[in-house]
Amino acid sequence: MTLHQIRIYHNTESRLTPYEDGHRLTATVSLGRDLPAGIVPEQIGEWAFHVFNVDLDQLERERLAPEWEISFLIGCVYRLLRLRSLSVGDVIELATDRESWWPACDPFRWRRITPPSNVHGQLLTAEKVDQHIAAQTSHR
């Protein structure tokens, strides 16, 4: 197993069309996962697309398999933060202690890109979660 850092970026300039160099990306969530050493970035992209798009009911059924429990919990956090679904044009950063990749979500596949230059926002932190909770509380 190899620890992978997975960071999700939403494309705020072009939703549902492929990422192009220079599009503005906004950080949303990040997480660490121990994954098999031979896994390829496209497989991680497919996992992320599934977790951040399917109904929680489906993720709940899948959690019966031990390796999917964390997927259910990650999907719950993503939805509690009211983040939109992962879409064509969005980008993932994947990193291990030895290398990193930037796959972009295209209509039918994940395409590796060079590290983008227009990345903004704050990945998931305790402060970001606290701000979200405070905002939800003030709307009551």
PDB file of C-alpha atoms in Angstrom:
ATOM      1  CA  MET A   1       0.000   0.000   0.000  1.00  0.00           C
ATOM      2  CA  THR A   2       1.111   3.545  -0.747  1.00  0.00           C
ATOM      3  CA  LEU A   3      -0.220   6.723   0.844  1.00  0.00           C
ATOM      4  CA  HIS A   4      -1.828   8.958  -1.798  1.00  0.00           C
ATOM      5  CA  GLN A   5      -2.815  12.560  -1.169  1.00  0.00           C
ATOM      6  CA  ILE A   6      -5.932  13.319  -3.216  1.00  0.00           C
ATOM      7  CA  ARG A   7      -7.005  16.935  -3.774  1.00  0.00           C
ATOM      8  CA  ILE A   8     -10.171  17.903  -5.649  1.00  0.00           C
ATOM      9  CA  TYR A   9     -10.408  21.162  -7.609  1.00  0.00           C
ATOM     10  CA  HIS A  10     -13.564  22.516  -9.223  1.00  0.00           C
ATOM     11  CA  ASN A  11     -13.192  24.343 -12.528  1.00  0.00           C
ATOM     12  CA  THR A  12     -14.931  27.682 -11.956  1.00  0.00           C
ATOM     13  CA  GLU A  13     -14.546  28.914 -15.520  1.00  0.00           C
ATOM     14  CA  SER A  14     -15.901  26.096 -17.592  1.00  0.00           C
ATOM     15  CA  ARG A  15     -18.305  23.599 -16.110  1.00  0.00           C
ATOM     16  CA  LEU A  16     -19.138  20.528 -18.166  1.00  0.00           C
ATOM     17  CA  THR A  17     -16.512  21.256 -20.836  1.00  0.00           C
ATOM     18  CA  PRO A  18     -12.964  19.911 -20.744  1.00  0.00           C
ATOM     19  CA  TYR A  19     -10.289  21.687 -18.743  1.00  0.00           C
ATOM     20  CA  GLU A  20      -8.027  24.001 -20.717  1.00  0.00           C
ATOM     21  CA  ASP A  21      -4.725  25.409 -19.510  1.00  0.00           C
ATOM     22  CA  GLY A  22      -5.370  28.637 -17.632  1.00  0.00           C
ATOM     23  CA  HIS A  23      -8.880  27.797 -16.389  1.00  0.00           C
ATOM     24  CA  ARG A  24      -9.381  28.896 -12.791  1.00  0.00           C
ATOM     25  CA  LEU A  25      -9.480  25.955 -10.365  1.00  0.00           C
ATOM     26  CA  THR A  26     -10.826  26.264  -6.830  1.00  0.00           C
ATOM     27  CA  ALA A  27      -9.712  23.870  -4.104  1.00  0.00           C
ATOM     28  CA  THR A  28     -12.513  21.951  -2.394  1.00  0.00           C
ATOM     29  CA  VAL A  29     -11.441  18.902  -0.397  1.00  0.00           C
ATOM     30  CA  SER A  30      -8.330  16.870   0.248  1.00  0.00           C
ATOM     31  CA  LEU A  31      -7.743  13.499   1.823  1.00  0.00           C
ATOM     32  CA  GLY A  32      -5.125  10.829   2.289  1.00  0.00           C
ATOM     33  CA  ARG A  33      -5.730   7.206   1.311  1.00  0.00           C
ATOM     34  CA  ASP A  34      -3.579   4.115   1.424  1.00  0.00           C
ATOM     35  CA  LEU A  35      -3.986   2.552  -2.006  1.00  0.00           C
ATOM     36  CA  PRO A  36      -2.326  -0.367  -3.793  1.00  0.00           C
ATOM     37  CA  ALA A  37       1.106   0.548  -5.163  1.00  0.00           C
ATOM     38  CA  GLY A  38       0.110  -0.312  -8.756  1.00  0.00           C
ATOM     39  CA  ILE A  39      -2.997   1.861  -8.925  1.00  0.00           C
ATOM     40  CA  VAL A  40      -3.032   4.381 -11.769  1.00  0.00           C
ATOM     41  CA  PRO A  41      -4.315   7.977 -11.577  1.00  0.00           C
ATOM     42  CA  GLU A  42      -7.239   7.219 -13.875  1.00  0.00           C
ATOM     43  CA  GLN A  43      -8.523   4.589 -11.424  1.00  0.00           C
ATOM     44  CA  ILE A  44      -8.405   7.127  -8.594  1.00  0.00           C
ATOM     45  CA  GLY A  45     -10.257   9.583 -10.827  1.00  0.00           C
ATOM     46  CA  GLU A  46     -12.999   7.018 -11.464  1.00  0.00           C
ATOM     47  CA  TRP A  47     -13.281   6.371  -7.722  1.00  0.00           C
ATOM     48  CA  ALA A  48     -13.541  10.120  -7.001  1.00  0.00           C
ATOM     49  CA  PHE A  49     -16.143  10.647  -9.740  1.00  0.00           C
ATOM     50  CA  HIS A  50     -18.209   7.826  -8.260  1.00  0.00           C
ATOM     51  CA  VAL A  51     -17.949   9.006  -4.639  1.00  0.00           C
ATOM     52  CA  PHE A  52     -18.709  12.653  -5.439  1.00  0.00           C
ATOM     53  CA  ASN A  53     -21.637  11.928  -7.773  1.00  0.00           C
ATOM     54  CA  VAL A  54     -23.677   8.862  -6.797  1.00  0.00           C
ATOM     55  CA  ASP A  55     -26.518   8.987  -4.301  1.00  0.00           C
ATOM     56  CA  LEU A  56     -25.533   8.459  -0.686  1.00  0.00           C
ATOM     57  CA  ASP A  57     -27.974   5.528  -0.599  1.00  0.00           C
ATOM     58  CA  GLN A  58     -25.773   3.707  -3.104  1.00  0.00           C
ATOM     59  CA  LEU A  59     -22.583   4.572  -1.196  1.00  0.00           C
ATOM     60  CA  GLU A  60     -24.268   3.307   1.958  1.00  0.00           C
ATOM     61  CA  ARG A  61     -25.011  -0.061   0.306  1.00  0.00           C
ATOM     62  CA  GLU A  62     -21.415  -0.272  -0.948  1.00  0.00           C
ATOM     63  CA  ARG A  63     -19.986   0.377   2.511  1.00  0.00           C
ATOM     64  CA  LEU A  64     -20.639  -3.263   3.403  1.00  0.00           C
ATOM     65  CA  ALA A  65     -17.315  -3.957   1.683  1.00  0.00           C
ATOM     66  CA  PRO A  66     -14.616  -2.824   4.151  1.00  0.00           C
ATOM     67  CA  GLU A  67     -12.655  -0.796   1.595  1.00  0.00           C
ATOM     68  CA  TRP A  68     -15.782   1.276   0.819  1.00  0.00           C
ATOM     69  CA  GLU A  69     -16.547   2.442   4.370  1.00  0.00           C
ATOM     70  CA  ILE A  70     -14.159   5.379   3.968  1.00  0.00           C
ATOM     71  CA  SER A  71     -15.762   6.222   0.610  1.00  0.00           C
ATOM     72  CA  PHE A  72     -19.155   6.534   2.272  1.00  0.00           C
ATOM     73  CA  LEU A  73     -17.767   8.818   4.981  1.00  0.00           C
ATOM     74  CA  ILE A  74     -15.889  10.980   2.461  1.00  0.00           C
ATOM     75  CA  GLY A  75     -19.040  11.261   0.336  1.00  0.00           C
ATOM     76  CA  CYS A  76     -21.004  12.339   3.417  1.00  0.00           C
ATOM     77  CA  VAL A  77     -18.518  15.114   4.288  1.00  0.00           C
ATOM     78  CA  TYR A  78     -18.507  16.322   0.676  1.00  0.00           C
ATOM     79  CA  ARG A  79     -22.291  16.602   0.658  1.00  0.00           C
ATOM     80  CA  LEU A  80     -22.500  18.132   4.133  1.00  0.00           C
ATOM     81  CA  LEU A  81     -20.233  20.896   2.831  1.00  0.00           C
ATOM     82  CA  ARG A  82     -22.758  21.304   0.003  1.00  0.00           C
ATOM     83  CA  LEU A  83     -20.136  20.933  -2.691  1.00  0.00           C
ATOM     84  CA  ARG A  84     -21.407  20.388  -6.207  1.00  0.00           C
ATOM     85  CA  SER A  85     -20.835  17.104  -7.996  1.00  0.00           C
ATOM     86  CA  LEU A  86     -17.499  16.385  -9.613  1.00  0.00           C
ATOM     87  CA  SER A  87     -17.891  17.262 -13.288  1.00  0.00           C
ATOM     88  CA  VAL A  88     -16.188  17.371 -16.651  1.00  0.00           C
ATOM     89  CA  GLY A  89     -13.581  20.135 -16.487  1.00  0.00           C
ATOM     90  CA  ASP A  90     -12.692  19.511 -12.838  1.00  0.00           C
ATOM     91  CA  VAL A  91      -9.179  18.437 -11.888  1.00  0.00           C
ATOM     92  CA  ILE A  92      -7.627  16.158  -9.273  1.00  0.00           C
ATOM     93  CA  GLU A  93      -4.134  16.400  -7.864  1.00  0.00           C
ATOM     94  CA  LEU A  94      -2.685  13.063  -6.793  1.00  0.00           C
ATOM     95  CA  ALA A  95       0.599  12.795  -4.949  1.00  0.00           C
ATOM     96  CA  THR A  96       2.709  10.161  -3.273  1.00  0.00           C
ATOM     97  CA  ASP A  97       6.063  10.698  -1.596  1.00  0.00           C
ATOM     98  CA  ARG A  98       7.719  10.033  -4.983  1.00  0.00           C
ATOM     99  CA  GLU A  99       5.548  11.575  -7.710  1.00  0.00           C
ATOM    100  CA  SER A 100       2.439  13.553  -8.545  1.00  0.00           C
ATOM    101  CA  TRP A 101      -0.165  13.655 -11.318  1.00  0.00           C
ATOM    102  CA  TRP A 102      -2.892  16.066 -12.371  1.00  0.00           C
ATOM    103  CA  PRO A 103      -5.780  14.239 -14.107  1.00  0.00           C
ATOM    104  CA  ALA A 104      -8.563  16.372 -15.613  1.00  0.00           C
ATOM    105  CA  CYS A 105     -12.069  14.978 -16.017  1.00  0.00           C
ATOM    106  CA  ASP A 106     -13.016  14.756 -19.692  1.00  0.00           C
ATOM    107  CA  PRO A 107     -16.374  13.518 -21.019  1.00  0.00           C
ATOM    108  CA  PHE A 108     -15.361   9.845 -21.204  1.00  0.00           C
ATOM    109  CA  ARG A 109     -11.973   9.556 -19.520  1.00  0.00           C
ATOM    110  CA  TRP A 110      -9.372  11.173 -17.284  1.00  0.00           C
ATOM    111  CA  ARG A 111      -6.625  13.089 -19.110  1.00  0.00           C
ATOM    112  CA  ARG A 112      -3.290  13.863 -17.479  1.00  0.00           C
ATOM    113  CA  ILE A 113      -2.355  17.551 -17.633  1.00  0.00           C
ATOM    114  CA  THR A 114       0.650  19.614 -16.613  1.00  0.00           C
ATOM    115  CA  PRO A 115       0.351  21.200 -13.150  1.00  0.00           C
ATOM    116  CA  PRO A 116      -2.106  24.107 -13.541  1.00  0.00           C
ATOM    117  CA  SER A 117      -1.072  27.676 -12.825  1.00  0.00           C
ATOM    118  CA  ASN A 118      -4.473  29.152 -11.920  1.00  0.00           C
ATOM    119  CA  VAL A 119      -5.267  27.323  -8.645  1.00  0.00           C
ATOM    120  CA  HIS A 120      -7.075  29.166  -5.847  1.00  0.00           C
ATOM    121  CA  GLY A 121      -8.888  28.532  -2.604  1.00  0.00           C
ATOM    122  CA  GLN A 122      -8.323  26.565   0.518  1.00  0.00           C
ATOM    123  CA  LEU A 123      -8.430  22.803   0.709  1.00  0.00           C
ATOM    124  CA  LEU A 124     -10.386  21.136   3.492  1.00  0.00           C
ATOM    125  CA  THR A 125      -9.271  22.437   6.875  1.00  0.00           C
ATOM    126  CA  ALA A 126     -10.854  22.627  10.303  1.00  0.00           C
ATOM    127  CA  GLU A 127     -11.287  26.380   9.763  1.00  0.00           C
ATOM    128  CA  LYS A 128     -13.173  25.810   6.499  1.00  0.00           C
ATOM    129  CA  VAL A 129     -15.513  23.322   8.189  1.00  0.00           C
ATOM    130  CA  ASP A 130     -16.060  25.691  11.147  1.00  0.00           C
ATOM    131  CA  GLN A 131     -16.922  28.525   8.737  1.00  0.00           C
ATOM    132  CA  HIS A 132     -19.426  26.291   6.967  1.00  0.00           C
ATOM    133  CA  ILE A 133     -21.042  25.264  10.252  1.00  0.00           C
ATOM    134  CA  ALA A 134     -21.217  28.899  11.410  1.00  0.00           C
ATOM    135  CA  ALA A 135     -22.829  29.924   8.112  1.00  0.00           C
ATOM    136  CA  GLN A 136     -25.408  27.146   8.422  1.00  0.00           C
ATOM    137  CA  THR A 137     -26.174  28.119  12.027  1.00  0.00           C
ATOM    138  CA  SER A 138     -26.713  31.786  11.122  1.00  0.00           C
ATOM    139  CA  HIS A 139     -29.289  30.824   8.469  1.00  0.00           C
ATOM    140  CA  ARG A 140     -31.595  29.200  11.020  1.00  0.00           C
TER     141      ARG A 140
END
